[in-house]
Short mmCIF file of C-alpha atoms and ligand atoms in Angstrom, two decimals:
data_model
loop_
_atom_site.label_atom_id
_atom_site.label_comp_id
_atom_site.label_asym_id
_atom_site.label_seq_id
_atom_site.Cartn_x
_atom_site.Cartn_y
_atom_site.Cartn_z
CA MET A 118 -0.30 26.57 -11.53
CA GLY A 119 -1.41 23.35 -9.87
CA GLN A 120 -2.16 22.96 -6.22
CA LEU A 121 -1.76 20.10 -3.76
CA VAL A 122 -4.63 19.57 -1.34
CA LEU A 123 -3.35 17.75 1.76
CA ALA A 124 -6.11 16.25 3.91
CA ASP A 125 -5.34 14.63 7.28
CA ASP A 126 -6.96 14.85 10.72
CA ASP A 127 -3.97 13.35 12.52
CA MET A 128 -1.20 14.90 14.62
CA VAL A 129 2.53 14.18 14.20
CA GLU A 130 3.72 11.60 16.76
CA ARG A 131 7.28 10.50 17.49
CA SER A 132 6.57 7.00 16.13
CA ASN A 133 5.75 8.55 12.73
CA LEU A 134 9.20 10.06 12.24
CA PRO A 135 11.11 6.97 10.97
CA ARG A 136 8.69 6.32 8.11
CA GLN A 137 6.89 9.63 7.48
CA VAL A 138 10.03 11.42 6.43
CA ALA A 139 8.46 14.80 5.63
CA TYR A 140 8.14 15.48 9.38
CA ARG A 141 10.78 16.69 11.85
CA GLU A 142 11.02 16.52 15.64
CA THR A 143 9.93 20.15 15.70
CA ASP A 144 6.62 19.06 14.12
CA LEU A 145 5.68 16.77 17.04
CA GLY A 146 2.15 17.54 18.23
CA LYS A 147 1.36 19.65 15.16
CA GLU A 148 -1.41 18.88 12.69
CA LYS A 149 0.04 16.68 9.94
CA ALA A 150 -1.63 18.56 7.06
CA THR A 151 -0.23 21.92 8.23
CA ALA A 152 3.21 20.50 9.05
CA LEU A 153 3.48 18.81 5.64
CA ALA A 154 2.42 21.98 3.81
CA ALA A 155 5.10 23.93 5.72
CA GLN A 156 7.80 21.35 4.95
CA LEU A 157 6.92 21.34 1.24
CA LYS A 158 7.02 25.15 1.17
CA ALA A 159 10.44 25.05 2.84
CA LEU A 160 11.61 22.60 0.18
CA ASN A 161 10.32 24.69 -2.71
CA SER A 162 8.58 28.03 -2.15
CA HIS A 163 6.76 27.73 -5.50
CA ILE A 164 4.73 24.72 -4.32
CA GLN A 165 1.08 25.64 -3.81
CA CYS A 166 -0.56 23.69 -0.96
CA ARG A 167 -3.87 23.83 0.83
CA ALA A 168 -3.99 22.00 4.16
CA VAL A 169 -7.29 20.43 5.21
CA LYS A 170 -6.94 19.59 8.90
CA ARG A 171 -9.77 17.13 9.18
CA ARG A 172 -10.80 13.72 7.90
CA LEU A 173 -12.66 14.21 4.66
CA GLU A 174 -15.95 12.35 4.44
CA GLY A 175 -19.44 12.73 2.99
CA THR A 176 -20.12 15.93 1.05
CA ALA A 177 -16.75 17.49 1.88
CA LEU A 178 -14.91 14.46 0.46
CA SER A 179 -17.11 14.42 -2.62
CA LEU A 180 -16.52 18.14 -3.22
CA GLU A 181 -12.74 17.94 -2.84
CA VAL A 182 -12.54 14.93 -5.17
CA SER A 183 -14.74 16.67 -7.75
CA LEU A 184 -12.27 19.59 -7.79
CA ALA A 185 -9.13 17.45 -8.10
CA ASP A 186 -7.33 16.26 -11.25
CA MET A 187 -6.42 13.03 -9.46
CA VAL A 188 -6.42 11.53 -5.99
CA LEU A 189 -3.60 9.85 -4.08
CA ASP A 190 -4.91 7.72 -1.24
CA CYS A 191 -2.20 7.40 1.42
CA SER A 192 -4.57 6.57 4.26
CA ASP A 193 -4.20 3.81 6.83
CA ASN A 194 -7.72 2.52 7.23
CA MET A 195 -10.30 0.65 5.19
CA ALA A 196 -13.21 3.04 5.80
CA THR A 197 -11.29 5.95 4.30
CA ARG A 198 -10.00 3.87 1.38
CA GLN A 199 -13.55 2.75 0.53
CA ALA A 200 -14.94 6.30 0.81
CA VAL A 201 -12.16 7.77 -1.35
CA ASN A 202 -12.67 5.03 -3.95
CA ALA A 203 -16.43 5.66 -4.09
CA ALA A 204 -15.88 9.42 -4.52
CA CYS A 205 -13.35 8.83 -7.33
CA VAL A 206 -15.78 6.45 -9.10
CA GLU A 207 -18.57 9.02 -8.71
CA HIS A 208 -16.53 11.90 -10.13
CA LYS A 209 -14.53 9.82 -12.68
CA LYS A 210 -11.12 10.73 -11.28
CA PRO A 211 -7.88 8.73 -11.45
CA LEU A 212 -7.04 7.10 -8.11
CA ILE A 213 -3.54 6.07 -7.04
CA ALA A 214 -3.76 4.15 -3.78
CA GLY A 215 -0.81 3.06 -1.67
CA ALA A 216 -0.61 0.86 1.42
CA ALA A 217 2.13 -0.82 3.44
CA ILE A 218 2.31 -3.36 6.22
CA GLY A 219 5.28 -5.25 7.59
CA TRP A 220 7.65 -5.85 4.66
CA GLN A 221 4.92 -5.64 2.03
CA GLY A 222 3.78 -2.67 0.02
CA GLN A 223 0.80 -2.31 -2.28
CA LEU A 224 0.16 0.11 -5.10
CA MET A 225 -3.16 0.20 -6.92
CA THR A 226 -3.92 2.39 -9.90
CA PHE A 227 -7.39 3.09 -11.28
CA ASP A 228 -8.46 5.47 -14.02
CA PHE A 229 -12.17 6.12 -13.70
CA ARG A 230 -12.09 8.53 -16.65
CA GLN A 231 -12.31 5.31 -18.69
CA PRO A 232 -15.55 3.30 -18.89
CA HIS A 233 -16.01 -0.17 -17.38
CA GLN A 234 -13.19 0.12 -14.87
CA PRO A 235 -12.95 -2.14 -11.84
CA CYS A 236 -12.59 -0.28 -8.56
CA TYR A 237 -10.99 -0.77 -5.13
CA HIS A 238 -14.25 -2.22 -3.80
CA CYS A 239 -14.18 -4.93 -6.52
CA LEU A 240 -10.85 -6.05 -5.05
CA PHE A 241 -11.61 -5.50 -1.35
CA PRO A 242 -15.38 -5.70 -0.84
CA ALA A 243 -15.15 -5.74 2.98
CA GLU A 244 -15.87 -2.35 4.55
CA ILE A 245 -13.83 -3.22 7.62
CA GLU A 246 -10.34 -4.68 7.77
CA PRO A 247 -10.53 -8.25 9.12
CA HIS A 248 -8.11 -7.67 11.98
CA ALA A 249 -7.76 -3.88 11.85
CA ARG A 250 -4.15 -4.29 10.74
CA ASN A 251 -2.38 -1.03 10.05
CA CYS A 252 1.11 0.39 10.55
CA GLN A 253 0.24 1.43 14.10
CA SER A 254 -0.92 -2.02 15.23
CA ALA A 255 1.08 -4.39 13.01
CA GLY A 256 4.27 -2.44 12.34
CA VAL A 257 5.95 -1.63 9.06
CA ALA A 258 9.52 -1.43 7.85
CA GLY A 259 9.91 2.34 7.42
CA PRO A 260 11.47 2.39 3.93
CA VAL A 261 8.59 0.29 2.56
CA VAL A 262 6.31 3.30 3.13
CA GLY A 263 8.71 5.60 1.27
CA THR A 264 9.06 3.11 -1.59
CA VAL A 265 5.29 2.92 -2.06
CA GLY A 266 5.06 6.72 -1.80
CA ASN A 267 7.65 7.16 -4.54
CA LEU A 268 5.81 4.69 -6.79
CA GLN A 269 2.61 6.67 -6.21
CA ALA A 270 4.45 9.89 -7.11
CA LEU A 271 5.74 8.32 -10.34
CA GLU A 272 2.26 7.26 -11.39
CA ALA A 273 0.89 10.69 -10.45
CA ILE A 274 3.46 12.46 -12.66
CA LYS A 275 2.65 10.17 -15.59
CA CYS A 276 -1.06 10.81 -15.08
CA LEU A 277 -0.49 14.60 -14.99
CA LEU A 278 1.41 14.27 -18.27
CA GLY A 279 -1.70 12.78 -19.85
CA LYS A 280 -1.16 9.03 -19.52
CA VAL A 281 -4.21 6.86 -18.98
CA LEU A 282 -3.48 4.69 -15.95
CA ASP A 283 -3.79 0.93 -16.29
CA THR A 284 -5.85 -0.75 -13.60
CA ILE A 285 -3.15 -2.73 -11.86
CA PHE A 286 -2.40 -4.12 -8.41
CA TYR A 287 1.32 -4.04 -7.64
CA GLN A 288 2.68 -6.01 -4.69
CA PHE A 289 6.09 -4.89 -3.47
CA ASP A 290 8.06 -7.43 -1.42
CA ALA A 291 10.84 -5.71 0.53
CA HIS A 292 12.52 -9.05 1.36
CA THR A 293 13.18 -9.87 -2.29
CA LEU A 294 12.84 -6.33 -3.72
CA SER A 295 10.37 -7.75 -6.22
CA LEU A 296 7.35 -6.03 -7.69
CA LYS A 297 4.55 -8.36 -8.69
CA LYS A 298 2.03 -6.95 -11.15
CA MET A 299 -1.52 -8.28 -11.25
CA PRO A 300 -4.62 -7.15 -13.14
CA ILE A 301 -7.66 -6.23 -11.03
CA PRO A 302 -10.77 -8.12 -12.17
CA ARG A 303 -14.06 -6.26 -12.24
CA ASP A 304 -16.80 -7.55 -9.97
CA PRO A 305 -20.02 -7.29 -12.00
CA ASP A 306 -21.95 -7.14 -8.72
CA CYS A 307 -19.74 -4.51 -7.10
CA ALA A 308 -21.91 -2.15 -5.05
CA VAL A 309 -19.74 0.85 -5.95
CA CYS A 310 -18.94 0.68 -9.68
CA ARG A 311 -21.57 -1.66 -11.14
CA CYS A 312 -24.02 1.17 -11.87
CA ARG A 313 -21.69 2.94 -14.25
CA THR A 314 -22.51 2.38 -17.90
CA THR A 315 -20.71 3.11 -21.15
CA THR A 316 -23.47 5.36 -22.43
CA HIS A 317 -22.83 9.06 -22.66
CA LYS A 318 -24.84 9.78 -19.56
CA GLU A 319 -24.61 8.11 -16.19
CA THR A 320 -27.34 5.62 -15.41
CA SER A 321 -28.19 5.35 -11.76
CA CYS A 322 -29.03 2.14 -9.93
CA ALA A 323 -32.60 3.36 -9.67
CA ASP A 324 -32.78 3.72 -13.45
CA LEU A 325 -31.43 0.22 -13.93
CA ALA A 326 -33.93 -1.25 -11.50
CA GLU A 327 -36.90 0.19 -13.41
ZN1 LIG B 438 -16.09 -1.96 -8.11
#
C-alpha cells in the first residue's frame, strides 16, 4: 500500500483556516504535518501517512525525494520550490508544483523520468522572489488555493496510474475561470538541469568540463 509523506515545519494559524481546508479550529497551534495526518486518518482510516514536522532541506530532502514515487510541491516560498525542484531533477522524479496568489493560481508539471526535460529553475531562475510575495504578505482568494490543490491531485492520480506528465505551465485565472496552458521552454544554460544527458548514465558537470 502507498504512503503519503507530509513535510511541513509550520504551525496551524487562524488565518490558514479559510484556505487550508484540511484544518479545524481545534488544530490551532498544532504542527501542520501532524494535524493533516490526523485529519486524513479521520477521513479514511486506511490512508497511510508519515508526518515530517520540519522543513526538508539538504540531505534529508534528497533522501525523502529519492524514496518517493512523485513529489507535490505545495510550498509558499521560492527557496523551498528551488530545492524541491533540484532534488526531483537529481532523483528523476515527477514534480507537480502548485502556487497561488491573489486571484491567480499556477500549476506546473514536470516528469524528470524523461530525458531532456526543462525544470522549474529554467522557468524561474531567481533564487529569491522579487518582492517576497506569498499568501501571507499579498493575500489570496481562499478557493484559488483549493482549486490548484485539486488540479495537483488530478495530475498526481494520473501519474500514479502510469501516465507520463507533460511539462506544462497552467495559469488559472479565478476572475474569468480560465485555464491557460503554456509549454515550458528548456534553458540550455540552466544551472540545475543542464548537466543531465540522454546517455544511459548521468554525466556530471565536472565530466562535461573535462
Ligand atoms: Zn532547468
